[in-house]
Amino acid sequence: MEPLKIGITGVRGVVGETLTPELVVRFAEAFGAYLDGGRILVCRDPRPSGPMLQAAVTAGLLSVGCEVVDLGICPTPSLQLAVPWLEAGGGISITGGHNPGKWNALKFVRADGLYLSAEQGDEMLDVFHQGAVERAGWDRLATAVEERDAVTHHLDVLSRAFADDALRARRLRVAVDCGNGSCAVLVPRWLESLGCEVLPINDDPSLPFPRLPEPKIATASQARAIVRAGHADVGLVLDADGERMSLVAETGQPLSEELTLPLAMEAALSGRSGPVVTNVSTTGLVERVADRHGATVVRTPVGQAFVSEAIVEHRAVLGGEGNGGVAVPEIHATHDSAATMGLLLRHLAHEERPLSALVAELPVLEVRKLALPFSPSLIYSALADFREGLGEVEGATVDQTDGVKVLWPDGWVHVRASNTQSLVRVIAEADDGARAQELLDWARERLQA
């Protein structure tokens, strides 16, 4: 049985195994009680389990006296923007994000539209574990669930930020694979409003996911085919809830999700200066692009909540992670693929060069990634053994911001527990592929020992 994962990203598990309606009601009650009632927004992605879990979330929130606003199927960033707009106390997005269809999750959003911080998440979990929530009496229950349109509001915010005559004049041809996720209700409309000629695929939320929702080279084959057949200027591969995105160049070459943030940095830093925020597991291209523009880089533990907090604290120009998630602070300090594509397409229009030319100007670093399944009871002991077994690593420094990152002059390897699955993630990077693979194998051998 797959485990239930509770952490900085909320609570997630396999529906019918560890993520059950009973458990979801309890978490919704705890979140509503933690916020002391009030207005709470709820949205979901199109997974088959969505309606069932939304009913459970709604029941739990109503039971503790909350006013529930149903946003229906919409991207998580749309909900996050709508929380302050609708003067809500918070929100719950029901989405497994990049996880396969059998998974689902609850993501908890606070009043400013950001995810709960680590400390706030711990406080909410205390309420959950204590189980002593005060339920509303029959005469204090909300008798109706309001429905609102967060997607149109999101489009309005994006349009004000990215209105650009040069972009509209370019009439870029954009292939977009929505993966039949919640982005299907937002992104084609958004691209059309930018004057793009849109070549959409998998844009029907009523149909099953046609591929794994995680946007990366391995899931870009359909987008790649549409780019080539349709002679598109760029291809976009999206996740299930609107946070992450990978790219396909006009040549049909699928790009690593690690390149989304560096390319967005080139766009953001070409017109302004300031710090960029990312996590300790993201490519060193971030520093190299930042150096080119005289910018500084702030590194955080892995997790969008950490990145968002640092964006606000440091008044960053941009933030993001190596999973394809980018936060554009002029929209909000949270991952938003629609804002990211607005930033990148505007830059592409002004550069008047193809995406492949922009990619060719980036320094070349080789990344290797590995996900090792571990029993939940063994993950942290395995990491502790790995850390203790390092001793003095010749010529290297060790960073324990999140897991263990070992850095040499010519490369690094990072070992950490996944926030979302029962896995140990290993990422290695170096100037050449052989060295990156050597570092990955070095870490794997020590973990498996």
CSV table of C-alpha atoms in Angstrom, one decimal:
chain,number,residue,atom,x,y,z
A,1,MET,CA,0.0,0.0,0.0
A,2,GLU,CA,1.3,3.5,-0.9
A,3,PRO,CA,1.8,5.7,2.2
A,4,LEU,CA,0.0,8.8,3.1
A,5,LYS,CA,2.3,11.8,2.7
A,6,ILE,CA,1.8,14.7,5.1
A,7,GLY,CA,4.2,17.6,4.8
A,8,ILE,CA,5.0,21.0,3.4
A,9,THR,CA,2.9,20.3,0.3
A,10,GLY,CA,-0.2,19.4,2.3
A,11,VAL,CA,-1.6,15.8,2.5
A,12,ARG,CA,-1.6,13.3,-0.4
A,13,GLY,CA,-2.1,9.7,-1.0
A,14,VAL,CA,-3.6,7.0,-3.2
A,15,VAL,CA,-7.4,7.3,-3.2
A,16,GLY,CA,-9.1,4.4,-1.6
A,17,GLU,CA,-5.9,3.2,0.1
A,18,THR,CA,-4.6,5.9,2.4
A,19,LEU,CA,-6.6,8.9,1.2
A,20,THR,CA,-10.2,8.2,2.2
A,21,PRO,CA,-13.3,10.4,2.4
A,22,GLU,CA,-13.3,10.0,6.2
A,23,LEU,CA,-9.7,11.2,6.5
A,24,VAL,CA,-10.4,14.1,4.1
A,25,VAL,CA,-13.4,15.3,6.2
A,26,ARG,CA,-11.1,15.3,9.3
A,27,PHE,CA,-8.4,17.4,7.5
A,28,ALA,CA,-11.0,19.8,6.2
A,29,GLU,CA,-12.5,20.2,9.7
A,30,ALA,CA,-9.0,20.8,11.1
A,31,PHE,CA,-8.2,23.4,8.5
A,32,GLY,CA,-11.5,25.2,9.0
A,33,ALA,CA,-11.1,25.2,12.7
A,34,TYR,CA,-7.4,26.4,12.4
A,35,LEU,CA,-8.7,29.4,10.4
A,36,ASP,CA,-11.5,29.9,12.9
A,37,GLY,CA,-14.2,29.5,10.3
A,38,GLY,CA,-15.0,32.2,7.8
A,39,ARG,CA,-15.0,32.0,4.0
A,40,ILE,CA,-13.0,29.2,2.4
A,41,LEU,CA,-12.5,28.6,-1.4
A,42,VAL,CA,-12.4,25.1,-2.8
A,43,CYS,CA,-11.3,23.9,-6.2
A,44,ARG,CA,-10.2,20.7,-7.8
A,45,ASP,CA,-8.4,19.2,-10.8
A,46,PRO,CA,-10.3,16.8,-13.1
A,47,ARG,CA,-9.3,13.5,-11.5
A,48,PRO,CA,-12.1,10.9,-11.1
A,49,SER,CA,-11.7,11.1,-7.4
A,50,GLY,CA,-12.2,14.9,-7.4
A,51,PRO,CA,-16.0,15.1,-6.9
A,52,MET,CA,-15.9,12.6,-4.1
A,53,LEU,CA,-13.1,14.4,-2.3
A,54,GLN,CA,-14.7,17.8,-2.9
A,55,ALA,CA,-17.9,16.6,-1.2
A,56,ALA,CA,-15.8,15.4,1.7
A,57,VAL,CA,-13.9,18.7,1.9
A,58,THR,CA,-17.1,20.7,1.7
A,59,ALA,CA,-18.8,18.6,4.5
A,60,GLY,CA,-15.8,19.0,6.8
A,61,LEU,CA,-15.6,22.8,6.3
A,62,LEU,CA,-19.4,23.3,6.7
A,63,SER,CA,-19.4,21.2,9.9
A,64,VAL,CA,-17.1,23.7,11.6
A,65,GLY,CA,-19.1,26.7,10.5
A,66,CYS,CA,-17.2,27.8,7.4
A,67,GLU,CA,-18.7,29.5,4.4
A,68,VAL,CA,-17.7,27.4,1.3
A,69,VAL,CA,-17.1,28.9,-2.1
A,70,ASP,CA,-16.9,26.4,-5.0
A,71,LEU,CA,-14.6,27.3,-7.8
A,72,GLY,CA,-15.1,24.1,-9.6
A,73,ILE,CA,-12.3,22.7,-11.9
A,74,CYS,CA,-9.7,25.4,-12.0
A,75,PRO,CA,-5.9,25.7,-11.6
A,76,THR,CA,-4.5,26.0,-8.2
A,77,PRO,CA,-2.9,29.4,-9.0
A,78,SER,CA,-6.4,30.6,-9.9
A,79,LEU,CA,-7.6,29.7,-6.5
A,80,GLN,CA,-4.5,31.3,-4.9
A,81,LEU,CA,-5.2,34.6,-6.7
A,82,ALA,CA,-8.9,34.4,-5.8
A,83,VAL,CA,-8.4,34.1,-2.0
A,84,PRO,CA,-7.5,37.7,-1.4
A,85,TRP,CA,-9.8,38.9,-4.3
A,86,LEU,CA,-12.8,37.3,-2.6
A,87,GLU,CA,-11.6,38.3,0.9
A,88,ALA,CA,-11.5,34.6,2.0
A,89,GLY,CA,-9.6,33.3,5.0
A,90,GLY,CA,-8.0,30.6,2.9
A,91,GLY,CA,-8.6,27.8,0.4
A,92,ILE,CA,-8.2,24.1,-0.3
A,93,SER,CA,-7.0,22.9,-3.7
A,94,ILE,CA,-7.9,19.2,-4.3
A,95,THR,CA,-5.2,18.1,-6.7
A,96,GLY,CA,-2.5,15.5,-7.1
A,97,GLY,CA,-0.5,17.9,-9.2
A,98,HIS,CA,2.3,16.0,-10.9
A,99,ASN,CA,1.3,12.7,-9.4
A,100,PRO,CA,-0.3,9.9,-11.4
A,101,GLY,CA,-4.1,9.7,-11.6
A,102,LYS,CA,-4.6,7.3,-8.7
A,103,TRP,CA,-3.2,9.9,-6.3
A,104,ASN,CA,-4.9,13.0,-5.0
A,105,ALA,CA,-4.1,15.6,-2.4
A,106,LEU,CA,-5.3,18.6,-0.4
A,107,LYS,CA,-3.2,21.7,-0.7
A,108,PHE,CA,-3.9,24.3,2.0
A,109,VAL,CA,-3.8,28.0,1.2
A,110,ARG,CA,-3.8,30.9,3.6
A,111,ALA,CA,-5.4,34.4,3.4
A,112,ASP,CA,-2.6,36.0,1.3
A,113,GLY,CA,-2.9,33.2,-1.4
A,114,LEU,CA,0.3,31.4,-0.5
A,115,TYR,CA,0.6,27.9,0.9
A,116,LEU,CA,0.8,27.4,4.6
A,117,SER,CA,4.3,27.9,5.9
A,118,ALA,CA,6.1,25.0,7.6
A,119,GLU,CA,5.2,26.4,11.0
A,120,GLN,CA,1.6,27.0,10.0
A,121,GLY,CA,1.4,23.5,8.6
A,122,ASP,CA,2.6,22.1,11.9
A,123,GLU,CA,0.0,24.2,13.8
A,124,MET,CA,-2.8,22.9,11.6
A,125,LEU,CA,-1.6,19.3,12.0
A,126,ASP,CA,-1.7,19.8,15.8
A,127,VAL,CA,-5.4,20.7,15.4
A,128,PHE,CA,-5.9,17.6,13.2
A,129,HIS,CA,-4.1,15.2,15.6
A,130,GLN,CA,-5.9,16.6,18.7
A,131,GLY,CA,-9.2,16.0,16.9
A,132,ALA,CA,-11.1,18.3,19.3
A,133,VAL,CA,-12.6,20.7,16.8
A,134,GLU,CA,-15.7,22.7,17.7
A,135,ARG,CA,-18.5,21.9,15.3
A,136,ALA,CA,-21.2,24.4,14.4
A,137,GLY,CA,-24.7,23.9,15.8
A,138,TRP,CA,-27.5,23.1,13.3
A,139,ASP,CA,-28.6,26.7,13.4
A,140,ARG,CA,-25.2,28.1,12.5
A,141,LEU,CA,-24.5,25.9,9.4
A,142,ALA,CA,-24.3,27.6,6.0
A,143,THR,CA,-27.3,26.5,4.0
A,144,ALA,CA,-25.8,27.0,0.5
A,145,VAL,CA,-22.4,26.8,-1.3
A,146,GLU,CA,-21.6,29.8,-3.4
A,147,GLU,CA,-20.1,29.3,-6.9
A,148,ARG,CA,-17.6,31.8,-8.3
A,149,ASP,CA,-15.4,32.1,-11.4
A,150,ALA,CA,-11.8,32.3,-10.5
A,151,VAL,CA,-10.5,31.6,-14.0
A,152,THR,CA,-11.8,34.8,-15.5
A,153,HIS,CA,-10.4,36.7,-12.6
A,154,HIS,CA,-7.0,35.0,-13.2
A,155,LEU,CA,-7.2,36.0,-16.9
A,156,ASP,CA,-7.9,39.6,-16.0
A,157,VAL,CA,-4.8,39.8,-13.7
A,158,LEU,CA,-2.6,38.2,-16.3
A,159,SER,CA,-3.9,40.5,-19.1
A,160,ARG,CA,-3.1,43.6,-17.1
A,161,ALA,CA,0.4,42.4,-16.4
A,162,PHE,CA,1.4,41.1,-19.9
A,163,ALA,CA,-0.5,43.4,-22.3
A,164,ASP,CA,2.1,43.9,-25.0
A,165,ASP,CA,1.7,45.1,-28.6
A,166,ALA,CA,4.9,43.4,-29.8
A,167,LEU,CA,3.7,40.1,-28.5
A,168,ARG,CA,0.3,40.4,-30.2
A,169,ALA,CA,1.9,41.5,-33.5
A,170,ARG,CA,4.2,38.4,-33.5
A,171,ARG,CA,1.2,36.0,-33.7
A,172,LEU,CA,3.3,33.3,-32.2
A,173,ARG,CA,2.1,29.8,-33.0
A,174,VAL,CA,2.0,27.8,-29.7
A,175,ALA,CA,1.4,24.1,-29.2
A,176,VAL,CA,0.1,23.3,-25.8
A,177,ASP,CA,-0.5,20.0,-24.1
A,178,CYS,CA,-2.8,20.6,-21.2
A,179,GLY,CA,-2.8,16.9,-20.2
A,180,ASN,CA,-6.6,17.1,-19.8
A,181,GLY,CA,-5.8,18.8,-16.5
A,182,SER,CA,-7.3,22.0,-15.0
A,183,CYS,CA,-5.1,24.2,-17.2
A,184,ALA,CA,-7.5,23.3,-20.1
A,185,VAL,CA,-10.0,25.8,-18.7
A,186,LEU,CA,-7.5,28.6,-18.6
A,187,VAL,CA,-4.5,28.3,-20.9
A,188,PRO,CA,-6.0,28.1,-24.4
A,189,ARG,CA,-8.1,31.2,-23.5
A,190,TRP,CA,-5.0,33.0,-22.1
A,191,LEU,CA,-2.9,32.3,-25.2
A,192,GLU,CA,-5.6,33.4,-27.6
A,193,SER,CA,-5.9,36.7,-25.6
A,194,LEU,CA,-2.2,37.2,-26.2
A,195,GLY,CA,-2.7,37.0,-30.0
A,196,CYS,CA,-1.2,33.6,-30.3
A,197,GLU,CA,-2.3,31.0,-32.7
A,198,VAL,CA,-3.0,28.1,-30.4
A,199,LEU,CA,-2.5,24.4,-31.3
A,200,PRO,CA,-4.1,22.7,-28.3
A,201,ILE,CA,-4.1,19.0,-27.4
A,202,ASN,CA,-5.5,17.1,-24.5
A,203,ASP,CA,-7.6,20.1,-23.6
A,204,ASP,CA,-10.8,18.2,-22.4
A,205,PRO,CA,-11.0,17.9,-18.6
A,206,SER,CA,-13.8,15.4,-19.0
A,207,LEU,CA,-11.4,12.8,-20.4
A,208,PRO,CA,-8.7,10.7,-18.6
A,209,PHE,CA,-5.1,11.9,-18.3
A,210,PRO,CA,-3.4,10.8,-21.6
A,211,ARG,CA,0.0,10.7,-20.0
A,212,LEU,CA,1.7,11.1,-16.6
A,213,PRO,CA,0.9,14.7,-15.4
A,214,GLU,CA,4.6,15.6,-14.6
A,215,PRO,CA,5.9,17.9,-17.3
A,216,LYS,CA,9.4,16.7,-18.5
A,217,ILE,CA,11.1,15.3,-21.5
A,218,ALA,CA,9.6,11.8,-21.1
A,219,THR,CA,6.0,13.2,-21.2
A,220,ALA,CA,6.6,15.7,-24.1
A,221,SER,CA,6.2,13.3,-27.0
A,222,GLN,CA,2.7,14.5,-28.1
A,223,ALA,CA,3.7,18.2,-27.8
A,224,ARG,CA,6.8,17.5,-29.7
A,225,ALA,CA,4.8,15.9,-32.5
A,226,ILE,CA,2.4,18.9,-32.7
A,227,VAL,CA,5.3,21.4,-32.7
A,228,ARG,CA,6.8,19.7,-35.7
A,229,ALA,CA,3.6,19.0,-37.6
A,230,GLY,CA,2.2,22.5,-36.9
A,231,HIS,CA,5.4,24.4,-37.4
A,232,ALA,CA,4.9,25.9,-34.0
A,233,ASP,CA,7.2,28.5,-32.4
A,234,VAL,CA,7.1,26.8,-29.1
A,235,GLY,CA,5.5,23.9,-27.3
A,236,LEU,CA,4.2,23.9,-23.7
A,237,VAL,CA,3.7,20.8,-21.5
A,238,LEU,CA,1.6,21.4,-18.4
A,239,ASP,CA,0.9,19.5,-15.2
A,240,ALA,CA,-2.6,18.8,-13.8
A,241,ASP,CA,-3.1,21.9,-11.7
A,242,GLY,CA,-1.3,24.8,-13.4
A,243,GLU,CA,1.9,25.1,-11.4
A,244,ARG,CA,4.6,23.4,-13.5
A,245,MET,CA,5.6,23.6,-17.2
A,246,SER,CA,8.3,22.3,-19.5
A,247,LEU,CA,9.0,23.5,-23.0
A,248,VAL,CA,9.6,22.2,-26.5
A,249,ALA,CA,11.7,24.3,-28.9
A,250,GLU,CA,10.5,25.1,-32.4
A,251,THR,CA,12.9,22.4,-33.7
A,252,GLY,CA,10.8,19.7,-31.9
A,253,GLN,CA,13.5,19.3,-29.2
A,254,PRO,CA,11.9,18.7,-25.8
A,255,LEU,CA,13.7,20.7,-23.0
A,256,SER,CA,14.4,19.5,-19.5
A,257,GLU,CA,12.1,21.0,-16.8
A,258,GLU,CA,15.3,22.3,-15.3
A,259,LEU,CA,15.5,24.9,-18.1
A,260,THR,CA,12.2,26.5,-17.4
A,261,LEU,CA,13.5,28.7,-14.6
A,262,PRO,CA,16.8,29.7,-16.2
A,263,LEU,CA,14.9,30.8,-19.4
A,264,ALA,CA,12.4,32.7,-17.3
A,265,MET,CA,15.3,34.4,-15.5
A,266,GLU,CA,16.6,35.6,-18.9
A,267,ALA,CA,13.2,37.1,-19.5
A,268,ALA,CA,12.7,38.6,-16.1
A,269,LEU,CA,16.3,40.0,-15.6
A,270,SER,CA,16.5,41.5,-19.0
A,271,GLY,CA,14.4,44.4,-17.9
A,272,ARG,CA,15.1,44.7,-14.1
A,273,SER,CA,17.5,43.7,-11.4
A,274,GLY,CA,17.0,41.9,-8.1
A,275,PRO,CA,17.4,38.6,-6.4
A,276,VAL,CA,16.2,35.2,-7.6
A,277,VAL,CA,15.0,32.5,-5.3
A,278,THR,CA,15.3,28.8,-5.9
A,279,ASN,CA,15.8,25.6,-3.8
A,280,VAL,CA,19.1,23.7,-3.1
A,281,SER,CA,18.2,21.0,-5.5
A,282,THR,CA,17.8,23.1,-8.6
A,283,THR,CA,20.4,23.4,-11.4
A,284,GLY,CA,23.5,25.6,-11.0
A,285,LEU,CA,22.5,27.3,-14.2
A,286,VAL,CA,20.5,29.6,-11.9
A,287,GLU,CA,23.8,31.1,-10.6
A,288,ARG,CA,25.4,31.3,-14.0
A,289,VAL,CA,22.4,33.2,-15.5
A,290,ALA,CA,22.2,35.4,-12.4
A,291,ASP,CA,25.9,36.3,-12.7
A,292,ARG,CA,25.4,37.3,-16.3
A,293,HIS,CA,22.8,39.8,-15.2
A,294,GLY,CA,24.5,40.9,-11.9
A,295,ALA,CA,21.8,39.3,-9.8
A,296,THR,CA,22.0,37.4,-6.6
A,297,VAL,CA,20.5,33.9,-5.8
A,298,VAL,CA,18.8,32.8,-2.6
A,299,ARG,CA,18.6,29.1,-2.0
A,300,THR,CA,15.9,27.5,0.2
A,301,PRO,CA,14.9,24.0,1.2
A,302,VAL,CA,12.8,22.1,-1.4
A,303,GLY,CA,9.1,23.0,-1.5
A,304,GLN,CA,7.1,25.8,-3.0
A,305,ALA,CA,6.1,27.2,0.4
A,306,PHE,CA,9.8,27.8,1.2
A,307,VAL,CA,10.4,29.5,-2.1
A,308,SER,CA,7.3,31.7,-1.8
A,309,GLU,CA,8.3,32.9,1.7
A,310,ALA,CA,11.8,33.8,0.5
A,311,ILE,CA,10.4,35.6,-2.6
A,312,VAL,CA,8.4,37.8,-0.3
A,313,GLU,CA,11.2,38.3,2.3
A,314,HIS,CA,13.8,39.2,-0.3
A,315,ARG,CA,11.5,41.1,-2.7
A,316,ALA,CA,12.7,38.8,-5.5
A,317,VAL,CA,12.3,39.4,-9.2
A,318,LEU,CA,11.6,35.7,-9.8
A,319,GLY,CA,11.5,32.4,-8.0
A,320,GLY,CA,11.1,28.8,-8.9
A,321,GLU,CA,12.4,25.2,-8.7
A,322,GLY,CA,13.9,22.7,-11.0
A,323,ASN,CA,10.6,20.9,-11.5
A,324,GLY,CA,9.3,23.5,-14.0
A,325,GLY,CA,7.5,25.6,-11.4
A,326,VAL,CA,8.2,29.3,-11.7
A,327,ALA,CA,6.7,32.2,-9.6
A,328,VAL,CA,6.4,35.6,-11.2
A,329,PRO,CA,6.0,38.0,-8.3
A,330,GLU,CA,4.2,40.7,-10.4
A,331,ILE,CA,1.3,38.2,-10.5
A,332,HIS,CA,1.9,36.4,-7.2
A,333,ALA,CA,4.7,34.7,-5.3
A,334,THR,CA,3.6,31.2,-6.1
A,335,HIS,CA,4.2,28.8,-9.0
A,336,ASP,CA,1.9,29.7,-12.0
A,337,SER,CA,2.5,28.2,-15.4
A,338,ALA,CA,0.2,30.8,-17.1
A,339,ALA,CA,2.2,33.7,-15.7
A,340,THR,CA,5.4,31.9,-16.7
A,341,MET,CA,4.3,31.4,-20.3
A,342,GLY,CA,3.2,35.1,-20.4
A,343,LEU,CA,6.7,36.1,-19.3
A,344,LEU,CA,8.5,33.8,-21.7
A,345,LEU,CA,6.3,34.5,-24.8
A,346,ARG,CA,6.7,38.2,-24.3
A,347,HIS,CA,10.5,37.8,-24.1
A,348,LEU,CA,10.4,35.6,-27.2
A,349,ALA,CA,8.4,38.2,-29.1
A,350,HIS,CA,10.8,41.0,-28.3
A,351,GLU,CA,14.0,39.0,-28.9
A,352,GLU,CA,12.7,38.1,-32.4
A,353,ARG,CA,14.8,34.9,-32.3
A,354,PRO,CA,13.7,31.3,-32.0
A,355,LEU,CA,13.6,29.5,-28.6
A,356,SER,CA,16.4,27.2,-29.7
A,357,ALA,CA,18.7,30.2,-30.1
A,358,LEU,CA,17.9,31.4,-26.6
A,359,VAL,CA,18.6,27.9,-25.3
A,360,ALA,CA,21.9,27.7,-27.2
A,361,GLU,CA,23.1,30.8,-25.3
A,362,LEU,CA,22.7,29.1,-21.9
A,363,PRO,CA,25.7,27.4,-20.3
A,364,VAL,CA,25.6,23.6,-20.7
A,365,LEU,CA,25.3,21.5,-17.5
A,366,GLU,CA,24.4,17.9,-17.4
A,367,VAL,CA,21.8,16.7,-14.9
A,368,ARG,CA,21.0,13.2,-13.9
A,369,LYS,CA,18.0,12.3,-11.7
A,370,LEU,CA,17.0,9.1,-9.8
A,371,ALA,CA,14.1,8.2,-7.6
A,372,LEU,CA,14.7,5.2,-5.2
A,373,PRO,CA,11.6,3.7,-3.6
A,374,PHE,CA,11.9,3.2,0.2
A,375,SER,CA,9.6,2.0,2.9
A,376,PRO,CA,8.3,5.1,4.8
A,377,SER,CA,9.8,3.6,8.0
A,378,LEU,CA,13.3,3.4,6.4
A,379,ILE,CA,13.6,6.7,4.5
A,380,TYR,CA,15.0,8.8,7.3
A,381,SER,CA,17.2,6.2,8.7
A,382,ALA,CA,18.7,5.6,5.2
A,383,LEU,CA,19.4,9.3,4.9
A,384,ALA,CA,20.9,9.4,8.4
A,385,ASP,CA,23.2,6.4,7.5
A,386,PHE,CA,24.1,8.1,4.2
A,387,ARG,CA,25.0,11.3,6.1
A,388,GLU,CA,27.0,9.5,8.8
A,389,GLY,CA,28.8,7.4,6.2
A,390,LEU,CA,30.2,10.3,4.4
A,391,GLY,CA,32.9,11.2,6.8
A,392,GLU,CA,35.4,13.6,5.3
A,393,VAL,CA,34.8,13.7,1.5
A,394,GLU,CA,38.0,14.7,-0.2
A,395,GLY,CA,37.7,18.1,-2.0
A,396,ALA,CA,34.1,18.5,-1.2
A,397,THR,CA,31.8,20.5,1.0
A,398,VAL,CA,28.5,19.3,2.5
A,399,ASP,CA,25.2,21.3,2.6
A,400,GLN,CA,22.5,20.0,4.9
A,401,THR,CA,19.9,22.7,4.2
A,402,ASP,CA,17.6,19.9,3.0
A,403,GLY,CA,18.8,16.3,3.0
A,404,VAL,CA,22.5,16.1,2.1
A,405,LYS,CA,24.1,17.9,-0.8
A,406,VAL,CA,27.8,17.2,-1.5
A,407,LEU,CA,29.6,19.7,-3.7
A,408,TRP,CA,32.9,19.4,-5.6
A,409,PRO,CA,34.4,22.0,-7.8
A,410,ASP,CA,33.3,20.1,-10.9
A,411,GLY,CA,29.8,19.0,-9.8
A,412,TRP,CA,27.4,18.1,-7.0
A,413,VAL,CA,25.0,15.4,-5.8
A,414,HIS,CA,21.9,16.0,-3.7
A,415,VAL,CA,20.1,13.3,-1.7
A,416,ARG,CA,16.8,14.0,0.0
A,417,ALA,CA,13.4,12.5,0.9
A,418,SER,CA,10.6,13.3,-1.5
A,419,ASN,CA,7.9,15.7,-0.2
A,420,THR,CA,5.2,13.9,-2.2
A,421,GLN,CA,6.0,10.2,-2.4
A,422,SER,CA,7.8,7.5,-0.5
A,423,LEU,CA,11.0,8.0,-2.4
A,424,VAL,CA,14.6,9.1,-1.9
A,425,ARG,CA,15.4,11.6,-4.7
A,426,VAL,CA,19.0,11.8,-6.0
A,427,ILE,CA,20.0,14.6,-8.3
A,428,ALA,CA,23.5,15.0,-9.7
A,429,GLU,CA,24.9,17.8,-11.9
A,430,ALA,CA,28.3,18.4,-13.6
A,431,ASP,CA,29.8,20.0,-16.6
A,432,ASP,CA,29.7,16.7,-18.5
A,433,GLY,CA,27.4,13.7,-18.5
A,434,ALA,CA,30.0,11.1,-17.5
A,435,ARG,CA,30.8,13.0,-14.3
A,436,ALA,CA,27.2,13.6,-13.4
A,437,GLN,CA,26.4,9.9,-13.9
A,438,GLU,CA,29.5,9.0,-11.7
A,439,LEU,CA,28.2,11.2,-8.9
A,440,LEU,CA,24.7,9.7,-9.2
A,441,ASP,CA,26.1,6.2,-9.0
A,442,TRP,CA,28.3,7.2,-6.1
A,443,ALA,CA,25.3,8.3,-4.1
A,444,ARG,CA,23.1,5.3,-5.2
A,445,GLU,CA,25.7,2.8,-4.1
A,446,ARG,CA,26.0,4.4,-0.6
A,447,LEU,CA,22.2,4.6,-0.2
A,448,GLN,CA,21.6,1.0,-1.3
A,449,ALA,CA,24.4,-0.3,1.0
